[in-house]
XYZ file of N, CA and C in Angstrom:
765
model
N 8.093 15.709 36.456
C 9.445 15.977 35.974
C 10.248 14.702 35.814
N 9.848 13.639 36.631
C 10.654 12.379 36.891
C 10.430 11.682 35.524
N 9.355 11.841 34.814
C 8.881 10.866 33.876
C 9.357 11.281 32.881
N 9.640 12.816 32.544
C 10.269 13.688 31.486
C 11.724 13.676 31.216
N 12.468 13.104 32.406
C 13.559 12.512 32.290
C 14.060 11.368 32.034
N 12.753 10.518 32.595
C 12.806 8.985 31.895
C 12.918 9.217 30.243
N 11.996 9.960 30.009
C 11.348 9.573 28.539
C 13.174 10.458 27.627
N 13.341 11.328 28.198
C 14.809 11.838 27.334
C 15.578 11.275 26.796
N 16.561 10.293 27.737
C 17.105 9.552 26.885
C 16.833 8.384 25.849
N 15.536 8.100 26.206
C 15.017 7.266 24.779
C 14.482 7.983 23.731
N 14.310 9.158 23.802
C 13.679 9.798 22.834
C 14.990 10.448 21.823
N 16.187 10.869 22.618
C 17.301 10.597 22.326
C 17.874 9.543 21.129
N 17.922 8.778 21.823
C 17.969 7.072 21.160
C 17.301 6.909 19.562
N 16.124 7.467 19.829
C 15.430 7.511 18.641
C 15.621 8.653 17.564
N 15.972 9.569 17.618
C 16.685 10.823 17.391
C 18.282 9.917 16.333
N 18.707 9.452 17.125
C 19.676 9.515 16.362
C 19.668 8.118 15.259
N 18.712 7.363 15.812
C 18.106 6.242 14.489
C 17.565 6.861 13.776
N 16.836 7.710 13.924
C 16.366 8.195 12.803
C 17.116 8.817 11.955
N 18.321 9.378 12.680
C 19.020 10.720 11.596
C 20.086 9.796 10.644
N 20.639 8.824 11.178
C 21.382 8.185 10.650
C 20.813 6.985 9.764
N 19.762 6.341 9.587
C 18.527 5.690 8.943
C 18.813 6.907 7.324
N 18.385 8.006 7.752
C 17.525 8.924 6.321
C 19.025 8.997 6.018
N 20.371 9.489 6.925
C 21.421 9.089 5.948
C 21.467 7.948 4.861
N 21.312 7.114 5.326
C 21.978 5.446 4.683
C 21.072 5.917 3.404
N 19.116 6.092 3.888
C 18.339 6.026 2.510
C 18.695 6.993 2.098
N 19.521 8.206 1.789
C 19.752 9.455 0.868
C 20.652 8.349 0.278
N 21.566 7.968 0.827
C 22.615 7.903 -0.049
C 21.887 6.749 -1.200
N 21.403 5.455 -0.453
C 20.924 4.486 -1.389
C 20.004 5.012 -2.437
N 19.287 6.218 -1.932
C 17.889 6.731 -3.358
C 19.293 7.373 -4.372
N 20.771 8.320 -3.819
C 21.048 8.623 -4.610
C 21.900 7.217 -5.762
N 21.796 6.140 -5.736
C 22.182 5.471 -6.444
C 21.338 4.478 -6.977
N 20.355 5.078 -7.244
C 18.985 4.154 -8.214
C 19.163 4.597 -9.782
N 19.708 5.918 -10.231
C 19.850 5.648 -11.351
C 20.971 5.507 -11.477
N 22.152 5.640 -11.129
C 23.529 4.882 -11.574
C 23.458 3.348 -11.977
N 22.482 3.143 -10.813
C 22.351 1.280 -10.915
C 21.425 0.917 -12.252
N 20.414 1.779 -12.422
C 20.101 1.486 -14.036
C 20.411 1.980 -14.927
N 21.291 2.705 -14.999
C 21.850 2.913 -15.997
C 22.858 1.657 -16.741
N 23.908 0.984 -15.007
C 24.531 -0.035 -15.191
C 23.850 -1.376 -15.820
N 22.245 -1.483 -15.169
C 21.805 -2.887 -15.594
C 21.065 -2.740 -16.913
N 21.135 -1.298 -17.473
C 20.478 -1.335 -18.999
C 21.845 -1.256 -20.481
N 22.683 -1.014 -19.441
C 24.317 -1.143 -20.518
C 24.496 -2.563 -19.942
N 24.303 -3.676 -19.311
C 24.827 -4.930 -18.780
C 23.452 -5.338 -20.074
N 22.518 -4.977 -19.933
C 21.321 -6.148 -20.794
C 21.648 -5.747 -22.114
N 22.191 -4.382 -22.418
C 22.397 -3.844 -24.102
C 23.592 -4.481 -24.631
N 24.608 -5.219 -23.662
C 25.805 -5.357 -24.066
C 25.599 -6.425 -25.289
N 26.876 -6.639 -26.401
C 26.597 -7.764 -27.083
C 27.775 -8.766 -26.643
N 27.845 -9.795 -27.319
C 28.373 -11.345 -26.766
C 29.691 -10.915 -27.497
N 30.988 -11.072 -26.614
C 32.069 -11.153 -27.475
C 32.722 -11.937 -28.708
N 33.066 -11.456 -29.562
C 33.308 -12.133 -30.467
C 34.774 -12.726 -30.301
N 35.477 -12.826 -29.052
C 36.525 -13.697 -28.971
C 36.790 -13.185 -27.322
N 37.643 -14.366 -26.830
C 38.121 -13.903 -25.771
C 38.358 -12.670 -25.453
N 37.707 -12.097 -24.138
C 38.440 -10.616 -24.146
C 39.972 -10.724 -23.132
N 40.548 -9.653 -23.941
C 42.080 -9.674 -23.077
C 41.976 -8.758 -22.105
N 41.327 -7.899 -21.945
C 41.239 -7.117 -20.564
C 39.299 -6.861 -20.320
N 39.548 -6.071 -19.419
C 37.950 -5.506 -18.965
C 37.167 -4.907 -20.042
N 36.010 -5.247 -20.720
C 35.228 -5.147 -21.665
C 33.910 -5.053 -21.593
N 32.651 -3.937 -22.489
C 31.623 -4.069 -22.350
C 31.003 -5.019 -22.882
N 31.531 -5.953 -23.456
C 30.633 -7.271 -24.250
C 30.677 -8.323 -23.717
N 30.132 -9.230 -23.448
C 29.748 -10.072 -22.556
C 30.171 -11.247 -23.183
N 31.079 -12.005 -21.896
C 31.752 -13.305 -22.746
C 31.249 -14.589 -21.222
N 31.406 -15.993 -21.913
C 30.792 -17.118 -21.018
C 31.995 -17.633 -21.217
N 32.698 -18.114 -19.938
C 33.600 -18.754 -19.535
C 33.324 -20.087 -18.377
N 33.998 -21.101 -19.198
C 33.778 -22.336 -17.973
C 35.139 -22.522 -17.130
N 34.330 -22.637 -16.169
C 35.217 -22.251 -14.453
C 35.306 -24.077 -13.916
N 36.191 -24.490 -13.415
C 36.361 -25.655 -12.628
C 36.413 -25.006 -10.919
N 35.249 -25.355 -9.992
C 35.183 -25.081 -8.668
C 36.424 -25.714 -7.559
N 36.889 -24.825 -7.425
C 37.893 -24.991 -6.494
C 37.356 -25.340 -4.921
N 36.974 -24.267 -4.578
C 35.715 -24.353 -3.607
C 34.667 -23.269 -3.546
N 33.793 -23.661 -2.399
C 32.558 -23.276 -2.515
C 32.138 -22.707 -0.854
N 31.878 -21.626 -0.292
C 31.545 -21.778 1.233
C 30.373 -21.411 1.349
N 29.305 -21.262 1.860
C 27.870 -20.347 1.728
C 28.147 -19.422 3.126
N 28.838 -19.761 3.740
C 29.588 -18.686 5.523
C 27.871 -18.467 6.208
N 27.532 -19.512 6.172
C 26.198 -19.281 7.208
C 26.154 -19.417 8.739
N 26.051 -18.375 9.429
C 26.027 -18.230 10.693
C 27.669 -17.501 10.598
N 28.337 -17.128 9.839
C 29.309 -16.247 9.822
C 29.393 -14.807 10.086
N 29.492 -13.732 11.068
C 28.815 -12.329 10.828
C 29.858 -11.321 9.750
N 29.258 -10.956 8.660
C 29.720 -10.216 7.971
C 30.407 -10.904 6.851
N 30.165 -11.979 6.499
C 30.537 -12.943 5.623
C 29.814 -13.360 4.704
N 29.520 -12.507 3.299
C 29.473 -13.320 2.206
C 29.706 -14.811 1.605
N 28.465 -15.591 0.934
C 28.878 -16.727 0.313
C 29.724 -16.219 -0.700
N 30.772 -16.952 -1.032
C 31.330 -17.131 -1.691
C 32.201 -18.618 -2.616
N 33.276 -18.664 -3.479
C 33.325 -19.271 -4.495
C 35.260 -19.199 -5.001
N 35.328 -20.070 -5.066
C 36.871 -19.897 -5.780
C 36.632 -20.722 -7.157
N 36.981 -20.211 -8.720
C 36.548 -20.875 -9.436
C 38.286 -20.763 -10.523
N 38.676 -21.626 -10.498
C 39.813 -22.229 -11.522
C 39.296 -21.903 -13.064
N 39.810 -21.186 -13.612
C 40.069 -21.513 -15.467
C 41.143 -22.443 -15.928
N 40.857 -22.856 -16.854
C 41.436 -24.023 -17.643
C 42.921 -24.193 -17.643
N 43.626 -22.564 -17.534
C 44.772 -22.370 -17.239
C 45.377 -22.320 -15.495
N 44.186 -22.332 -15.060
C 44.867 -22.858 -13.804
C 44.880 -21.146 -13.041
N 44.350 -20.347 -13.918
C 44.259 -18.879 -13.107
C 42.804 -18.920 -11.844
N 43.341 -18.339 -10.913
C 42.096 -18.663 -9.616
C 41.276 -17.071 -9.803
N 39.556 -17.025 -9.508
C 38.568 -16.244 -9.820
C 38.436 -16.583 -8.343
N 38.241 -14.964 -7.427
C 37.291 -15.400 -6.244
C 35.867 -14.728 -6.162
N 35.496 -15.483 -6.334
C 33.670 -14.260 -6.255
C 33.015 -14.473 -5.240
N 32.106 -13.465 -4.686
C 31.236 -13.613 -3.905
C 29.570 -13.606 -4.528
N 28.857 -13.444 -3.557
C 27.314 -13.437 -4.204
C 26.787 -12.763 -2.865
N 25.044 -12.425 -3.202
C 24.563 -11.655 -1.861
C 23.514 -12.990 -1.204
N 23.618 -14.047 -1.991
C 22.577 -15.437 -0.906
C 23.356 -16.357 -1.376
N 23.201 -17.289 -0.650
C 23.967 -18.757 -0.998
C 23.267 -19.514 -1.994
N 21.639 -19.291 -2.093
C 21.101 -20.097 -2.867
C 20.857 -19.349 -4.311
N 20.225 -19.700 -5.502
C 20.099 -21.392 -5.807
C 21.271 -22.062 -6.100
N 22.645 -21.054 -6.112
C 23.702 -21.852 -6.943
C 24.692 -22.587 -6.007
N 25.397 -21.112 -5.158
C 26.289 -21.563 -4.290
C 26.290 -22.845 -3.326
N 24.624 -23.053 -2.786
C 24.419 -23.936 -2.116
C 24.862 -25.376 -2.438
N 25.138 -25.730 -3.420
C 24.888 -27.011 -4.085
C 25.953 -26.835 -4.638
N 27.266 -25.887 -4.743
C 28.762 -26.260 -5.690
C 29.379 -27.118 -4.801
N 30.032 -27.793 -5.597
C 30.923 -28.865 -4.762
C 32.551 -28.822 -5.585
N 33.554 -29.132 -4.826
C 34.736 -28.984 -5.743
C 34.607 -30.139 -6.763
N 35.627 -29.513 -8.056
C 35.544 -30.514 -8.803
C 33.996 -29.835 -10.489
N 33.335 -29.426 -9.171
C 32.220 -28.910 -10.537
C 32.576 -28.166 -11.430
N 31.757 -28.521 -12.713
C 31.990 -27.176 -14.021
C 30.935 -26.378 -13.773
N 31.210 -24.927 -13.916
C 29.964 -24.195 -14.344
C 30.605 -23.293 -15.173
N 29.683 -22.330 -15.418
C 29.613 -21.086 -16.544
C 30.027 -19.546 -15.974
N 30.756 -19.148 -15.877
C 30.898 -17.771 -15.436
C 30.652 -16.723 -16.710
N 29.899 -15.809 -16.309
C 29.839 -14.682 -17.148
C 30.332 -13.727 -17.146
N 30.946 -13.101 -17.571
C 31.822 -12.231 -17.363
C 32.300 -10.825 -18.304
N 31.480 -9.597 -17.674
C 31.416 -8.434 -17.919
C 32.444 -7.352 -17.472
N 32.734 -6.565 -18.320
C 33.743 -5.409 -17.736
C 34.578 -5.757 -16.677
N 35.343 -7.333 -16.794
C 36.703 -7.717 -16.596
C 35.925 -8.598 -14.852
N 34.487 -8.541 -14.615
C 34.052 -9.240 -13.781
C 32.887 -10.550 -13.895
N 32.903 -11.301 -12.851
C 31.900 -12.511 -12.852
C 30.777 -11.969 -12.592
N 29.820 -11.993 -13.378
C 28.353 -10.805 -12.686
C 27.585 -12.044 -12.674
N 27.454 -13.426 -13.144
C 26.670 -14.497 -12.892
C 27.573 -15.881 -12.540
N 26.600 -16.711 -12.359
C 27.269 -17.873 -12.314
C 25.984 -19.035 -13.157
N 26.507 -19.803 -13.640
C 25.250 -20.682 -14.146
C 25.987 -22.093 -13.817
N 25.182 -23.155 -13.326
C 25.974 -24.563 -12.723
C 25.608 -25.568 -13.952
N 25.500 -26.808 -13.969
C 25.499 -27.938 -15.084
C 23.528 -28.157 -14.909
N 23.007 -27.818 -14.044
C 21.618 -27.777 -14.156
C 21.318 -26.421 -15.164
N 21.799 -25.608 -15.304
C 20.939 -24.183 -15.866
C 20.722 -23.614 -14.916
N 20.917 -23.608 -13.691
C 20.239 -22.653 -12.378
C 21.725 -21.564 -13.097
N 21.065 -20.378 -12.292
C 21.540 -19.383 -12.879
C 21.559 -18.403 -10.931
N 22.468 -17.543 -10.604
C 22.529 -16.896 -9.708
C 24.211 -15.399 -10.050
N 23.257 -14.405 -9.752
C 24.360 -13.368 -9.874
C 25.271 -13.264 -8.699
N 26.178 -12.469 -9.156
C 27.437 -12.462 -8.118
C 27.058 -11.055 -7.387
N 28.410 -10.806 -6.566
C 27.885 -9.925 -6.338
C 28.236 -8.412 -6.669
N 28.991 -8.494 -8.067
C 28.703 -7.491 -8.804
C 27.934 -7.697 -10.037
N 27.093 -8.138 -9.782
C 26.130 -8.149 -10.741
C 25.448 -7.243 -10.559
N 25.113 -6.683 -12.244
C 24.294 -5.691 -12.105
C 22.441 -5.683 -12.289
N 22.009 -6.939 -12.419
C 20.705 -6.757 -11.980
C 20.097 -7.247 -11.050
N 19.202 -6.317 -10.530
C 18.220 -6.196 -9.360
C 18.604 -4.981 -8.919
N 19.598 -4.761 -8.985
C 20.308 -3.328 -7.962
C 19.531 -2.230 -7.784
N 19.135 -2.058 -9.304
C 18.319 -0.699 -8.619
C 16.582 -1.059 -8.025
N 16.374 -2.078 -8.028
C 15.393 -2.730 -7.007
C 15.749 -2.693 -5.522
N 16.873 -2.861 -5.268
C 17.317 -3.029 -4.111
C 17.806 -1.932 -3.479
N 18.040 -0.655 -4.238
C 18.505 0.370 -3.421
C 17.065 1.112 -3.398
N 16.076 1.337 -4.315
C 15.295 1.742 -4.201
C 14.258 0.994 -3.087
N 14.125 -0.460 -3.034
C 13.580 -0.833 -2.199
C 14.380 -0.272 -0.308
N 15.702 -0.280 -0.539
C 16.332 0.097 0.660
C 16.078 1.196 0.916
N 15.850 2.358 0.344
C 15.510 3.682 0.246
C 14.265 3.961 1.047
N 13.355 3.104 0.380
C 12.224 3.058 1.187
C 11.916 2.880 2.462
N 12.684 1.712 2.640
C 12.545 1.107 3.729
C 13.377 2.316 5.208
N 14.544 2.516 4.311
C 14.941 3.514 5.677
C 13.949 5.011 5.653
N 13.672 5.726 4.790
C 12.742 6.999 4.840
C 11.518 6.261 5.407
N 10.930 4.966 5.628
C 9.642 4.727 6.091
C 9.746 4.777 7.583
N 10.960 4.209 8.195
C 11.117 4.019 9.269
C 12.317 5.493 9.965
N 12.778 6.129 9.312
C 13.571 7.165 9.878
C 12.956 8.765 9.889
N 11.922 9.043 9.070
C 11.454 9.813 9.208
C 10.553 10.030 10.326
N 9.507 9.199 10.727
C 9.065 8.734 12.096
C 9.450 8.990 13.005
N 11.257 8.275 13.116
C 11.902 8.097 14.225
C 12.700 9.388 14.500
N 12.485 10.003 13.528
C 13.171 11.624 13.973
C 12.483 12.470 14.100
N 11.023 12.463 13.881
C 9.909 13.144 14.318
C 9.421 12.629 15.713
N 9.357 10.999 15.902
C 8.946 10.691 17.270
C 9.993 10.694 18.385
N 11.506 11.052 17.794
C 12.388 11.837 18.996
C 12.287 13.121 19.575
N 12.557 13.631 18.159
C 12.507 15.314 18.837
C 10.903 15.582 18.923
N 9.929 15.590 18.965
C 8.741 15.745 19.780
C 8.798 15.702 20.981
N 9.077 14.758 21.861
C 9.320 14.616 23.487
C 10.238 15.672 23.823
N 11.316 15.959 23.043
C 12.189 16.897 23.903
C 11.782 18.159 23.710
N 10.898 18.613 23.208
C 10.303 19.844 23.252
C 8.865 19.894 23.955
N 8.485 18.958 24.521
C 7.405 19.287 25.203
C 7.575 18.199 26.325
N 8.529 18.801 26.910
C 8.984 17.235 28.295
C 7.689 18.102 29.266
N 7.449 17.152 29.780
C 5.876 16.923 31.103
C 4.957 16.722 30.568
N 4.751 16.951 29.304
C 3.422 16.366 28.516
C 3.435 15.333 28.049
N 2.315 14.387 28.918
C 2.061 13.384 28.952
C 1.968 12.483 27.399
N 0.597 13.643 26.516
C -0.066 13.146 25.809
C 0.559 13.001 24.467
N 1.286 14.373 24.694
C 2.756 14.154 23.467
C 3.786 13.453 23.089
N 4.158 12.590 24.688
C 4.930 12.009 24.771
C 4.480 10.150 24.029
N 2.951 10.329 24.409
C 2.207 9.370 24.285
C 2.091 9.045 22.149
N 2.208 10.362 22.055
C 1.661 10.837 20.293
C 2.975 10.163 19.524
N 4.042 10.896 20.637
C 5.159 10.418 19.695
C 5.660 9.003 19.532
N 5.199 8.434 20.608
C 5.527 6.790 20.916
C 4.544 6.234 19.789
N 3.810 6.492 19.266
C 2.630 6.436 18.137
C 3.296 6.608 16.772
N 3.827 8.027 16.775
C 4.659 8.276 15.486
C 5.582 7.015 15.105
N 6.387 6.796 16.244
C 7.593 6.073 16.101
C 7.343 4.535 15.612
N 6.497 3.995 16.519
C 5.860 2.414 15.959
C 5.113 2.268 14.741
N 5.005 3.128 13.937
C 3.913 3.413 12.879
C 5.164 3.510 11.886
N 6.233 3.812 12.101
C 7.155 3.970 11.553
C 7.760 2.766 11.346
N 8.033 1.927 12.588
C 8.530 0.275 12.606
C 7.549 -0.366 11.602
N 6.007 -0.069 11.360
C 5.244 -0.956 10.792
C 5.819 -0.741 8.917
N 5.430 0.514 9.089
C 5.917 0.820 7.554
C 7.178 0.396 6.655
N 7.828 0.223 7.670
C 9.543 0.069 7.133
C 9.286 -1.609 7.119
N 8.614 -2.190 7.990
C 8.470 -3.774 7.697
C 7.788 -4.096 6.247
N 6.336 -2.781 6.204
C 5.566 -3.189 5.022
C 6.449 -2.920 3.937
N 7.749 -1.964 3.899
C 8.655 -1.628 2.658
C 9.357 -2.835 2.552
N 9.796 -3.327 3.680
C 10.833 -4.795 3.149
C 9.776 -5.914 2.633
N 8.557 -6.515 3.221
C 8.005 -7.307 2.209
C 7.553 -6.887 1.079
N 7.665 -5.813 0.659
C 7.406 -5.211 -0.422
C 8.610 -5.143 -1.346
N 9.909 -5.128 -0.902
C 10.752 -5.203 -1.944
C 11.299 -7.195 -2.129
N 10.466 -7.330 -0.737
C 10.800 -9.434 -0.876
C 10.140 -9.837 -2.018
N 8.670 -9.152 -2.238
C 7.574 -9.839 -3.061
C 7.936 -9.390 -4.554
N 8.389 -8.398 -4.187
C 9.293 -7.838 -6.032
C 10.069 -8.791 -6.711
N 11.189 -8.700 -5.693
C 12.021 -9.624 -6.288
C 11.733 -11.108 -6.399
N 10.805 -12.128 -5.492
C 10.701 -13.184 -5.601
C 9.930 -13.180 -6.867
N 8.483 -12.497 -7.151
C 7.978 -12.405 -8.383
C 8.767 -12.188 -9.382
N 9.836 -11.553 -9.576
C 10.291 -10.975 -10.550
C 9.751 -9.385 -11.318
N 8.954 -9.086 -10.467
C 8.249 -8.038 -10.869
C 8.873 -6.702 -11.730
N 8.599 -5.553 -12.020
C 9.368 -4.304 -12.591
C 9.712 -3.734 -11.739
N 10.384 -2.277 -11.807
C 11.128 -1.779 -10.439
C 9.876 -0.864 -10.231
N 8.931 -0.219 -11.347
C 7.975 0.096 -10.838
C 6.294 -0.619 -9.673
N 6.876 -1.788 -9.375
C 5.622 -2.490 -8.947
C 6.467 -2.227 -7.620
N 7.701 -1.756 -6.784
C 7.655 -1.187 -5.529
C 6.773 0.138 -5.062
N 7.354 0.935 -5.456
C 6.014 1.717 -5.173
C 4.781 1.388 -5.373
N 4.346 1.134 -6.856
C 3.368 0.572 -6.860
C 2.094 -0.058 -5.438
N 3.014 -1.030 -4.882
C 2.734 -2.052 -3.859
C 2.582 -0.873 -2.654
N 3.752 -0.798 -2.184
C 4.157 0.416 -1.084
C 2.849 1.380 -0.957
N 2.849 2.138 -2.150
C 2.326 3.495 -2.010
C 0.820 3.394 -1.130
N 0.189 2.454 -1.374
C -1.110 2.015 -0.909
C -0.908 1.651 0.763
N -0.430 0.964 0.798
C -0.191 0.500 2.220
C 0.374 1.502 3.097
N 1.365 2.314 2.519
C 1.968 3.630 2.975
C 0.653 4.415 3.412
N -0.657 4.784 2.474
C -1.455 5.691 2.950
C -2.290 5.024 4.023
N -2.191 3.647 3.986
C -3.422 3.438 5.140
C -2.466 3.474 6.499
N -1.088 3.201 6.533
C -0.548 3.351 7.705
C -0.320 4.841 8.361
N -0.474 5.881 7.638
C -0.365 7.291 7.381
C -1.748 8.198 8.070
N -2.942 7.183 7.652
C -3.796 7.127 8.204
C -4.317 7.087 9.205
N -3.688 5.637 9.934
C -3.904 5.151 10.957
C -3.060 5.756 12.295
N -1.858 6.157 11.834
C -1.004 7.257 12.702
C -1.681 8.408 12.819
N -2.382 9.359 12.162
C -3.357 10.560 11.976
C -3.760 9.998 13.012
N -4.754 9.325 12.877
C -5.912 8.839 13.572
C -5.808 8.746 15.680
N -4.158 7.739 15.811
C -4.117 7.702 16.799
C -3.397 8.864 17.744
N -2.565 9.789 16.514
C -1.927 11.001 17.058
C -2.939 11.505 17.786
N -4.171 12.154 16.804
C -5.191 13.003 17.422
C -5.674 12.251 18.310
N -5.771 11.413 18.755
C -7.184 10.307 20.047
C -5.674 10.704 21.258
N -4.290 10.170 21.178
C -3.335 10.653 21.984
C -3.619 12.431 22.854
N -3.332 13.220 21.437
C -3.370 14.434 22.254
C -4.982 14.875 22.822
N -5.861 14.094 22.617
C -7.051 14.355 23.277
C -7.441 13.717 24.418
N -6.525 12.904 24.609
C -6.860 12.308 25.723
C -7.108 10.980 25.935
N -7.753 10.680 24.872
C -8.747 9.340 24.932
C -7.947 8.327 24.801
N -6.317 8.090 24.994
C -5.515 7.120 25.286
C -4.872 6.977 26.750
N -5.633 7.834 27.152
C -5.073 8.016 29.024
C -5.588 6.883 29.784
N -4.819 6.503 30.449
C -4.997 5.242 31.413
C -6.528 5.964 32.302
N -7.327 5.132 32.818
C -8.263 5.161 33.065
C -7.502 5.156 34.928
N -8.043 6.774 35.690
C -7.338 6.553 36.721
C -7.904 4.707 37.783
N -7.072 4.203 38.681
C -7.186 3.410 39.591
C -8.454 3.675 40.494
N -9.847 3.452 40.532
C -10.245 3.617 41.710
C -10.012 2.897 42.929
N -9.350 4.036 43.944
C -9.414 3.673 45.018
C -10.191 2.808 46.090
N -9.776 2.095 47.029
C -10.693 0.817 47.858
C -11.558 1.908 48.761
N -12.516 1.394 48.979
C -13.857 2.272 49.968
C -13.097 1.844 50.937
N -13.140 3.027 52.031
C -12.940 2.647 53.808
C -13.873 1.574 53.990
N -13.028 0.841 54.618
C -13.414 0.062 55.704
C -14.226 0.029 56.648
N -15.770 0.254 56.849
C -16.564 0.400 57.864
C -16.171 -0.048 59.285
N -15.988 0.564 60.335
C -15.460 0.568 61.714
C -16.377 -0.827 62.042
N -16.090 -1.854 62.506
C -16.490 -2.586 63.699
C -16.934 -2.658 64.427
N -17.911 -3.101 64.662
C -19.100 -2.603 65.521
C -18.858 -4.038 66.437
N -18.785 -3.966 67.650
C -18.630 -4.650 68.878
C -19.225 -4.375 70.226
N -19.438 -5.290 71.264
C -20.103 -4.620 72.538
C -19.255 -5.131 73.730
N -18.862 -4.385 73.953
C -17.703 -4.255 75.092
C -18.624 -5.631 76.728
């Protein structure tokens, strides 16, 4: 009974990572096609044919004088960001989601290129040609929610199956053992979903080469959880009992 109470409140614990995990990925899967819809009207747009005076779907290049530049590293909850001057002296503040390749390297005083869609900076381009989006930019996005999607259903589904398992069969050992199985199989997967959406984007790949990648690795880890669930509830993960020390043969002495 003692151990069935240990195991509660962590199983608990896991219970509610999990439930709140498959939240975050519902919401992120529900915004994979909003986001392409946005980055296939951002690539269809055409080039303005004059300054735009307000927020517009045609895409105009504006040169920005850098006011400043911060990358906020080791900051918690702090975006790199950018203050960028127009010619008139009006101030742009943008952010981005990494410091590199652009932010890293602005210095005040620099020219670069702002691009600027539906009344926002969605890129930045510096006097090299390096090129980096802001952070309303609209491509990658639906790479990134779909990759996020993944990543939380890989690891929250697990974790809400390897919670509530224990609390329905508290004193059983082997269940308790199955579900601690479920749950880490779950940590592995959700790791294999994030290098899987790293290797996308560093390649440049399509939004179909996440799954793609995923889906495979998904079945052998799927597998390998099968595998150790059943060896759990059979037993064959049970500690091998302690054998006990032989008595001590009495002492033999002659008075």
């Amino acid at each position: 009974m003692g151990a069935g109470r240990r195991q509660a409140p962590g199983s608990v614990v896991w219970l509610l990572m999990g439930v709140v995990t498959l939240v975050v990925g519902v919401a992120m899967a529900l915004e994979v096609r909003g986001a392409l819809d946005r980055e296939r009207e951002f690539r269809a747009a055409p080039p303005c044919a004059s300054v735009p005076v307000k927020a517009s779907g045609c895409r105009w290049e504006q040169e920005f004088t850098v006011r400043q530049a911060a990358t906020n590293r080791g900051k918690r909850n702090a975006s790199p960001e950018a203050e960028l001057l127009l010619p008139s002296g009006t101030s742009w503040e943008v952010t981005f989601p990494h410091a590199d390749p652009v932010v890293s390297e602005l210095e005040p005083g620099e020219k670069v290129v702002g691009l600027i869609w539906r009344g926002q900076v969605v890129e930045v381009r510096d006097a090299d040609g390096r090129r980096q989006q802001t952070s309303d930019g609209p491509v990658g996005r639906p790479a990134d929610r779909l990759g996020g999607a993944l990543i939380c259903f890989s690891f929250g589904l697990p974790a809400l199956v390897g919670g509530v398992w224990p609390l329905f069969a508290r004193g059983d050992r082997r269940r308790a053992k199955a579900a601690v199985v479920v749950r880490w199989h779950g940590v592995c997967l959700a790791v294999v979903a994030l290098f899987t959406l790293w290797a996308q984007a560093a390649g440049g790949w399509p939004l179909w080469a996440i799954p793609a990648i995923w889906g495979p690795f998904a079945l052998v880890g799927l597998a390998s959880m099968t595998a150790f669930v059943i060896a759990a509830l059979r037993g064959d993960m049970d500690e091998d009992p302690v054998p006990e020390p032989a008595p001590a043969a009495p002492a033999s002495g002659h008075s």
